[in-house]
Short mmCIF file of N, CA and C in Angstrom, two decimals:
data_model
loop_
_atom_site.label_atom_id
_atom_site.label_comp_id
_atom_site.label_asym_id
_atom_site.label_seq_id
_atom_site.Cartn_x
_atom_site.Cartn_y
_atom_site.Cartn_z
N MET A 148 -46.65 140.12 -78.37
CA MET A 148 -46.38 139.83 -77.18
C MET A 148 -47.74 138.30 -76.81
N GLY A 149 -47.72 137.70 -76.42
CA GLY A 149 -48.95 136.92 -75.93
C GLY A 149 -49.85 137.15 -74.90
N ARG A 150 -51.19 136.71 -75.67
CA ARG A 150 -52.20 137.23 -74.11
C ARG A 150 -51.94 135.37 -72.84
N THR A 151 -52.35 135.66 -71.29
CA THR A 151 -52.19 134.61 -70.97
C THR A 151 -54.16 135.07 -71.25
N LEU A 152 -54.54 133.65 -70.63
CA LEU A 152 -55.91 133.13 -70.62
C LEU A 152 -56.21 132.85 -69.50
N VAL A 153 -57.02 133.67 -68.01
CA VAL A 153 -56.88 133.30 -67.06
C VAL A 153 -58.33 132.37 -67.12
N LEU A 154 -58.21 131.43 -66.08
CA LEU A 154 -59.89 130.64 -66.32
C LEU A 154 -60.57 131.00 -64.77
N SER A 155 -61.71 131.23 -64.82
CA SER A 155 -62.58 131.21 -63.53
C SER A 155 -63.24 129.73 -63.93
N VAL A 156 -62.69 129.33 -62.81
CA VAL A 156 -63.68 128.12 -61.74
C VAL A 156 -63.35 128.39 -60.60
N LEU A 157 -65.55 127.59 -60.22
CA LEU A 157 -66.37 127.73 -59.22
C LEU A 157 -65.89 126.30 -58.46
N LEU A 158 -65.32 126.84 -57.00
CA LEU A 158 -64.75 124.81 -56.21
C LEU A 158 -66.31 125.37 -55.44
N VAL A 159 -67.25 124.14 -55.50
CA VAL A 159 -67.31 124.11 -55.03
C VAL A 159 -68.06 122.38 -53.42
N ASP A 160 -67.13 122.64 -52.34
CA ASP A 160 -67.10 121.90 -51.16
C ASP A 160 -67.69 122.03 -50.11
N ASP A 161 -68.22 120.90 -49.37
CA ASP A 161 -69.12 121.54 -48.38
C ASP A 161 -67.40 121.72 -46.47
N SER A 162 -66.10 120.69 -46.68
CA SER A 162 -65.09 121.20 -46.21
C SER A 162 -64.26 122.41 -46.88
N PHE A 163 -64.62 123.10 -45.28
CA PHE A 163 -62.90 124.61 -45.67
C PHE A 163 -62.05 124.20 -46.26
N ALA A 164 -61.26 123.01 -45.05
CA ALA A 164 -60.32 123.13 -45.05
C ALA A 164 -59.44 122.74 -46.65
N LEU A 165 -60.59 121.37 -47.08
CA LEU A 165 -60.58 121.27 -48.26
C LEU A 165 -60.37 122.49 -49.16
N ARG A 166 -61.37 122.56 -49.25
CA ARG A 166 -62.24 124.37 -50.29
C ARG A 166 -61.14 125.64 -50.76
N GLU A 167 -60.13 125.57 -48.98
CA GLU A 167 -59.79 126.71 -49.10
C GLU A 167 -57.89 125.94 -49.65
N ALA A 168 -57.32 124.85 -49.94
CA ALA A 168 -56.72 124.12 -49.65
C ALA A 168 -56.57 124.04 -51.59
N LEU A 169 -57.55 123.87 -52.02
CA LEU A 169 -57.44 123.51 -53.42
C LEU A 169 -58.05 125.15 -53.97
N ALA A 170 -58.77 125.84 -53.27
CA ALA A 170 -58.33 127.07 -54.52
C ALA A 170 -57.14 127.77 -54.01
N ARG A 171 -56.59 127.99 -52.96
CA ARG A 171 -55.31 128.47 -53.07
C ARG A 171 -54.79 128.20 -54.11
N SER A 172 -54.00 126.51 -54.00
CA SER A 172 -53.89 125.70 -55.70
C SER A 172 -53.60 126.07 -56.71
N LEU A 173 -54.93 126.39 -56.80
CA LEU A 173 -55.62 126.22 -58.18
C LEU A 173 -55.60 128.45 -58.42
N ALA A 174 -55.04 129.56 -57.70
CA ALA A 174 -55.39 130.59 -57.37
C ALA A 174 -53.64 130.41 -58.45
N ARG A 175 -52.58 129.50 -57.34
CA ARG A 175 -51.19 130.12 -57.42
C ARG A 175 -51.51 129.54 -59.30
N ARG A 176 -51.73 128.47 -59.94
CA ARG A 176 -52.04 127.90 -61.04
C ARG A 176 -52.68 129.15 -62.27
N GLY A 177 -52.67 129.68 -61.35
CA GLY A 177 -53.54 131.34 -62.36
C GLY A 177 -54.59 131.25 -62.68
N CYS A 178 -55.66 130.44 -62.32
CA CYS A 178 -57.04 130.95 -61.68
C CYS A 178 -57.83 131.80 -61.36
N ARG A 179 -58.50 132.31 -61.29
CA ARG A 179 -59.21 132.89 -60.31
C ARG A 179 -60.57 132.05 -60.20
N VAL A 180 -60.49 132.47 -59.12
CA VAL A 180 -61.53 130.81 -57.85
C VAL A 180 -62.13 131.94 -57.32
N MET A 181 -64.29 130.43 -57.25
CA MET A 181 -65.11 131.66 -56.29
C MET A 181 -64.27 130.20 -55.28
N THR A 182 -65.06 129.82 -54.23
CA THR A 182 -66.23 129.32 -53.45
C THR A 182 -67.29 129.60 -53.00
N ALA A 183 -67.98 127.85 -52.65
CA ALA A 183 -69.38 127.88 -52.47
C ALA A 183 -69.06 126.36 -51.42
N SER A 184 -69.68 125.78 -50.41
CA SER A 184 -70.21 126.08 -49.25
C SER A 184 -71.44 124.62 -49.29
N SER A 185 -72.31 124.54 -50.99
CA SER A 185 -72.69 123.94 -50.81
C SER A 185 -73.24 124.30 -52.50
N GLY A 186 -74.03 123.08 -52.43
CA GLY A 186 -74.26 122.89 -54.35
C GLY A 186 -75.40 124.45 -54.63
N LEU A 187 -76.67 124.64 -53.33
CA LEU A 187 -77.26 125.20 -54.20
C LEU A 187 -76.22 126.93 -53.67
N GLU A 188 -75.14 126.94 -52.81
CA GLU A 188 -74.67 128.23 -52.87
C GLU A 188 -73.86 128.20 -54.18
N GLY A 189 -73.78 127.36 -54.84
CA GLY A 189 -72.57 127.06 -55.75
C GLY A 189 -74.22 127.76 -57.02
N TYR A 190 -74.71 127.27 -56.97
CA TYR A 190 -75.94 127.45 -57.70
C TYR A 190 -76.44 129.43 -57.70
N GLU A 191 -76.44 129.40 -57.23
CA GLU A 191 -76.86 131.20 -56.89
C GLU A 191 -75.55 131.53 -57.23
N ILE A 192 -74.19 131.29 -57.65
CA ILE A 192 -72.84 131.82 -58.34
C ILE A 192 -73.14 131.71 -59.51
N LEU A 193 -73.69 130.80 -59.79
CA LEU A 193 -73.43 130.50 -61.77
C LEU A 193 -74.58 131.13 -62.08
N ARG A 194 -76.09 130.68 -61.29
CA ARG A 194 -77.32 132.13 -62.26
C ARG A 194 -76.80 133.47 -62.47
N LYS A 195 -75.36 133.96 -61.90
CA LYS A 195 -75.23 135.40 -61.66
C LYS A 195 -73.56 135.70 -62.48
N THR A 196 -72.45 134.43 -62.68
CA THR A 196 -71.63 134.55 -63.19
C THR A 196 -70.67 133.63 -63.86
N PRO A 197 -70.88 133.60 -65.29
CA PRO A 197 -70.28 132.59 -65.94
C PRO A 197 -68.91 132.08 -65.38
N VAL A 198 -68.49 131.05 -65.30
CA VAL A 198 -67.56 130.19 -65.48
C VAL A 198 -66.89 129.28 -66.52
N ASP A 199 -65.30 128.87 -66.55
CA ASP A 199 -64.78 127.57 -66.96
C ASP A 199 -65.04 126.87 -66.59
N VAL A 200 -65.08 126.52 -65.14
CA VAL A 200 -64.91 125.56 -65.30
C VAL A 200 -65.48 125.11 -63.62
N VAL A 201 -66.30 124.31 -63.26
CA VAL A 201 -67.15 123.84 -61.89
C VAL A 201 -66.79 122.51 -61.50
N VAL A 202 -65.67 122.72 -60.37
CA VAL A 202 -65.60 121.46 -59.07
C VAL A 202 -65.83 121.42 -58.26
N THR A 203 -67.05 119.69 -57.80
CA THR A 203 -68.16 120.10 -56.70
C THR A 203 -67.31 118.75 -56.30
N ASP A 204 -68.15 118.43 -54.93
CA ASP A 204 -68.02 117.47 -53.84
C ASP A 204 -69.68 116.78 -54.83
N LEU A 205 -69.60 115.34 -54.95
CA LEU A 205 -70.50 114.60 -54.86
C LEU A 205 -71.88 114.94 -53.88
N ASN A 206 -71.11 114.29 -52.50
CA ASN A 206 -71.63 114.69 -51.47
C ASN A 206 -72.05 115.88 -49.90
N MET A 207 -73.76 116.52 -50.25
CA MET A 207 -72.71 118.29 -49.60
C MET A 207 -74.42 118.09 -48.69
N PRO A 208 -74.04 119.22 -48.22
CA PRO A 208 -75.87 119.02 -46.91
C PRO A 208 -76.54 119.68 -47.70
N GLU A 209 -77.73 119.80 -47.35
CA GLU A 209 -78.42 120.72 -48.53
C GLU A 209 -78.75 119.81 -49.81
N ARG A 210 -77.61 120.38 -50.54
CA ARG A 210 -77.93 119.79 -52.24
C ARG A 210 -76.65 119.34 -52.85
N GLY A 211 -76.36 118.09 -53.42
CA GLY A 211 -74.74 117.72 -53.71
C GLY A 211 -74.68 118.66 -55.01
N GLY A 212 -73.23 117.97 -55.76
CA GLY A 212 -72.40 118.18 -56.45
C GLY A 212 -73.78 117.18 -57.94
N LEU A 213 -74.75 116.94 -57.13
CA LEU A 213 -74.56 116.28 -58.87
C LEU A 213 -76.66 116.87 -59.26
N TRP A 214 -76.67 117.38 -57.83
CA TRP A 214 -78.48 117.98 -58.24
C TRP A 214 -77.24 119.63 -58.62
N LEU A 215 -76.20 119.96 -58.22
CA LEU A 215 -75.72 121.03 -58.59
C LEU A 215 -75.43 121.20 -60.42
N TRP A 216 -75.43 119.74 -60.69
CA TRP A 216 -74.24 119.79 -62.65
C TRP A 216 -76.03 119.93 -62.47
N ARG A 217 -77.39 118.90 -62.88
CA ARG A 217 -78.24 119.36 -63.43
C ARG A 217 -78.69 120.68 -63.64
N GLN A 218 -79.04 121.63 -62.33
CA GLN A 218 -79.63 122.36 -62.09
C GLN A 218 -78.45 123.83 -63.33
N ALA A 219 -77.11 123.46 -63.48
CA ALA A 219 -75.84 124.83 -64.14
C ALA A 219 -76.74 124.26 -65.30
N LEU A 220 -76.39 123.45 -66.51
CA LEU A 220 -76.95 123.25 -67.23
C LEU A 220 -77.87 124.06 -67.92
N LEU A 221 -79.10 123.53 -67.14
CA LEU A 221 -80.81 124.31 -66.79
C LEU A 221 -79.96 125.71 -68.13
N VAL A 222 -79.60 126.45 -67.14
CA VAL A 222 -78.91 127.83 -66.99
C VAL A 222 -78.05 128.51 -67.51
N ARG A 223 -76.69 126.90 -67.58
CA ARG A 223 -75.59 127.38 -68.80
C ARG A 223 -75.33 126.64 -69.21
N PRO A 224 -75.92 126.15 -70.51
CA PRO A 224 -76.15 125.05 -71.34
C PRO A 224 -74.86 124.94 -71.48
N GLU A 225 -73.65 125.82 -71.65
CA GLU A 225 -72.51 126.29 -71.93
C GLU A 225 -71.32 124.58 -71.18
N LEU A 226 -72.15 124.70 -69.80
CA LEU A 226 -70.99 124.12 -68.90
C LEU A 226 -70.90 122.38 -69.13
N GLU A 227 -72.09 122.30 -70.18
CA GLU A 227 -71.89 120.62 -70.54
C GLU A 227 -70.21 120.20 -70.23
N GLY A 228 -69.67 119.25 -69.70
CA GLY A 228 -68.03 118.53 -70.66
C GLY A 228 -67.25 119.13 -69.97
N ARG A 229 -67.00 120.15 -68.41
CA ARG A 229 -66.46 120.87 -67.80
C ARG A 229 -67.15 121.19 -66.75
N PHE A 230 -67.25 120.06 -65.87
CA PHE A 230 -67.33 119.84 -64.64
C PHE A 230 -66.35 118.47 -63.61
N VAL A 231 -66.07 118.66 -63.17
CA VAL A 231 -65.44 117.51 -62.24
C VAL A 231 -65.53 117.99 -61.07
N LEU A 232 -66.03 116.31 -60.49
CA LEU A 232 -67.13 116.04 -58.85
C LEU A 232 -66.08 115.77 -58.44
N ILE A 233 -66.29 115.71 -57.75
CA ILE A 233 -64.93 114.74 -56.57
C ILE A 233 -66.51 114.17 -55.67
N ALA A 234 -65.49 112.77 -55.30
CA ALA A 234 -66.30 111.91 -54.68
C ALA A 234 -65.58 111.19 -53.79
N SER A 235 -66.04 111.00 -52.47
CA SER A 235 -65.38 109.76 -51.48
C SER A 235 -64.79 108.48 -51.83
N GLU A 236 -65.70 107.95 -52.58
CA GLU A 236 -65.98 106.50 -53.20
C GLU A 236 -65.81 106.62 -54.71
N PRO A 237 -66.03 105.28 -55.58
CA PRO A 237 -66.87 105.03 -56.65
C PRO A 237 -67.79 105.30 -56.20
N LEU A 238 -68.28 105.99 -57.83
CA LEU A 238 -70.05 106.52 -58.31
C LEU A 238 -70.29 105.17 -58.28
N PRO A 239 -72.04 104.97 -58.05
CA PRO A 239 -72.89 103.99 -57.45
C PRO A 239 -73.10 103.86 -59.13
N GLU A 240 -73.33 103.08 -59.03
CA GLU A 240 -74.34 102.32 -60.78
C GLU A 240 -75.77 103.42 -60.51
N ARG A 241 -75.75 104.78 -60.83
CA ARG A 241 -77.90 104.99 -61.11
C ARG A 241 -77.88 105.52 -62.02
N PRO A 242 -78.71 105.57 -63.05
CA PRO A 242 -78.68 106.09 -64.24
C PRO A 242 -78.25 107.82 -64.19
N ARG A 243 -79.00 108.38 -63.39
CA ARG A 243 -78.22 110.27 -64.14
C ARG A 243 -76.91 110.55 -63.70
N LEU A 244 -76.48 109.19 -62.68
CA LEU A 244 -74.64 109.05 -62.26
C LEU A 244 -73.74 108.66 -63.98
N ALA A 245 -74.60 107.73 -64.45
CA ALA A 245 -74.72 107.27 -66.34
C ALA A 245 -73.65 108.57 -67.37
N LEU A 246 -75.10 109.29 -67.07
CA LEU A 246 -75.51 110.62 -67.85
C LEU A 246 -74.40 111.72 -67.52
N PHE A 247 -73.77 111.54 -66.05
CA PHE A 247 -73.16 112.49 -65.98
C PHE A 247 -72.04 111.91 -66.13
N THR A 248 -71.38 110.71 -66.45
CA THR A 248 -70.37 109.75 -67.14
C THR A 248 -70.00 110.38 -68.37
N GLU A 249 -70.11 110.61 -68.52
CA GLU A 249 -70.43 110.18 -70.38
C GLU A 249 -70.52 111.48 -70.98
N THR A 250 -70.58 112.41 -70.41
CA THR A 250 -69.80 113.85 -70.55
C THR A 250 -68.99 114.63 -69.40
N GLU A 251 -69.38 114.53 -68.33
CA GLU A 251 -68.12 115.16 -67.88
C GLU A 251 -66.81 113.53 -66.25
N ARG A 252 -66.06 114.39 -65.80
CA ARG A 252 -64.87 114.11 -64.86
C ARG A 252 -65.08 114.13 -63.88
N TYR A 253 -64.56 112.38 -62.97
CA TYR A 253 -65.11 113.03 -61.27
C TYR A 253 -63.40 111.79 -61.54
N LEU A 254 -63.40 112.94 -59.75
CA LEU A 254 -61.93 112.23 -58.78
C LEU A 254 -62.13 112.18 -57.98
N LEU A 255 -61.49 110.91 -56.84
CA LEU A 255 -61.78 110.84 -55.99
C LEU A 255 -60.44 110.63 -54.99
N LYS A 256 -61.31 111.55 -53.72
CA LYS A 256 -60.32 112.13 -52.79
C LYS A 256 -59.63 110.71 -52.48
N PRO A 257 -58.66 110.59 -51.37
CA PRO A 257 -57.86 111.55 -51.69
C PRO A 257 -57.26 112.02 -52.90
N LEU A 258 -57.20 113.36 -52.99
CA LEU A 258 -57.33 114.35 -54.26
C LEU A 258 -55.83 114.73 -54.57
N SER A 259 -55.40 114.53 -55.61
CA SER A 259 -54.07 115.29 -56.07
C SER A 259 -53.90 116.26 -56.51
N ILE A 260 -53.04 117.21 -56.85
CA ILE A 260 -53.33 118.66 -56.83
C ILE A 260 -53.43 118.94 -58.86
N ASP A 261 -51.86 117.49 -58.62
CA ASP A 261 -51.60 117.28 -60.34
C ASP A 261 -52.34 117.22 -60.88
N ARG A 262 -53.01 116.17 -60.51
CA ARG A 262 -54.60 115.22 -61.21
C ARG A 262 -55.29 116.16 -61.52
N LEU A 263 -56.07 117.31 -61.10
CA LEU A 263 -57.08 117.91 -60.30
C LEU A 263 -56.46 118.32 -61.71
N TRP A 264 -55.71 119.76 -61.76
CA TRP A 264 -55.18 120.52 -62.01
C TRP A 264 -55.10 120.17 -64.03
N SER A 265 -55.16 118.79 -64.08
CA SER A 265 -54.81 118.54 -65.45
C SER A 265 -56.67 118.12 -65.35
N GLU A 266 -57.61 117.51 -64.67
CA GLU A 266 -58.84 117.93 -65.65
C GLU A 266 -59.24 118.74 -65.88
N VAL A 267 -59.37 119.72 -64.88
CA VAL A 267 -59.47 122.05 -65.09
C VAL A 267 -59.44 122.01 -66.68
N GLN A 268 -57.88 121.85 -66.59
CA GLN A 268 -57.36 121.85 -68.45
C GLN A 268 -57.79 121.60 -69.31
N ASN A 269 -58.05 120.17 -69.05
CA ASN A 269 -59.18 118.67 -69.91
C ASN A 269 -60.64 119.31 -70.17
N ALA A 270 -61.57 120.26 -68.68
CA ALA A 270 -62.23 120.62 -68.84
C ALA A 270 -62.10 121.23 -69.76
N THR A 271 -61.44 122.69 -69.84
CA THR A 271 -61.75 123.73 -70.46
C THR A 271 -61.11 123.57 -72.14
N ARG A 272 -60.12 122.61 -72.75
CA ARG A 272 -60.26 121.68 -73.71
C ARG A 272 -61.26 121.77 -74.73
N THR A 273 -62.61 121.40 -73.92
CA THR A 273 -63.67 121.10 -73.90
C THR A 273 -64.51 121.96 -74.01
N LYS A 274 -64.11 122.79 -73.22
CA LYS A 274 -65.58 124.20 -73.59
C LYS A 274 -65.01 124.92 -75.52
N TRP A 275 -63.36 125.06 -74.90
CA TRP A 275 -63.12 125.50 -76.92
C TRP A 275 -63.73 124.47 -77.92
N GLU A 276 -63.27 123.05 -77.45
CA GLU A 276 -63.71 122.07 -78.90
C GLU A 276 -65.43 122.81 -79.35
N LYS A 277 -66.56 121.98 -78.08
CA LYS A 277 -67.90 121.99 -78.69
C LYS A 277 -67.66 123.67 -78.55
N GLY A 278 -67.11 124.64 -78.25
CA GLY A 278 -67.95 126.21 -78.34
C GLY A 278 -68.60 126.67 -77.20
N GLU A 279 -69.88 127.54 -77.50
CA GLU A 279 -70.18 127.48 -77.14
C GLU A 279 -71.87 127.90 -76.97
N GLY A 280 -72.24 126.15 -77.98
CA GLY A 280 -74.04 126.01 -77.96
C GLY A 280 -74.31 125.58 -77.72
N ARG A 281 -75.31 124.72 -77.42
CA ARG A 281 -76.72 125.01 -76.19
C ARG A 281 -76.32 123.33 -75.95
N SER A 282 -76.32 122.77 -75.29
CA SER A 282 -76.42 121.12 -74.85
C SER A 282 -77.67 120.19 -75.46
N THR A 283 -76.96 119.30 -75.69
CA THR A 283 -77.69 119.36 -75.85
C THR A 283 -78.50 117.33 -75.43
N ARG A 284 -77.97 117.83 -74.54
CA ARG A 284 -77.57 116.54 -73.18
C ARG A 284 -79.91 117.75 -72.39
N ARG A 285 -79.86 118.38 -72.67
CA ARG A 285 -80.81 119.25 -71.20
C ARG A 285 -81.72 118.71 -71.48
N ALA A 286 -82.44 118.34 -72.21
CA ALA A 286 -83.69 117.68 -71.89
C ALA A 286 -83.60 116.23 -71.11
N ALA A 287 -82.55 116.03 -71.43
CA ALA A 287 -82.15 115.11 -70.07
C ALA A 287 -82.53 114.42 -69.00
N LEU A 288 -81.78 116.16 -68.81
CA LEU A 288 -81.37 116.01 -67.72
C LEU A 288 -82.81 117.23 -66.28
N THR A 289 -84.17 117.27 -67.40
CA THR A 289 -85.17 118.22 -66.14
C THR A 289 -86.82 116.17 -65.85
#
């Protein structure tokens, strides 16, 4: 009998309604979901708890998704390629965002849960393809 792999997802968004709706949808698909309302809160969770995928909003009070991505890769380099950034508008052309889009994924709001689920699965495939090795981009993030 085969074993089912349970994906752990950290979902970070300052919108309570969106965060809870996405968490319920991912949980129904078999994920173990942890939630945070800010990049800083998400970072504190990541420091203590390993996850398979991070889904985060770009713009949030305190610290946003890009900050979370940079900090997360410093403490958990194995997360490279396993971020899904949610944005209200297309990403502006900025050097650090260009680095992000080389390895990570982003989705525009309003979100389709099917599209989000597809990106979560793709990010997980990246995890298994890359292994758990150290990031080659770590130095570029600091």
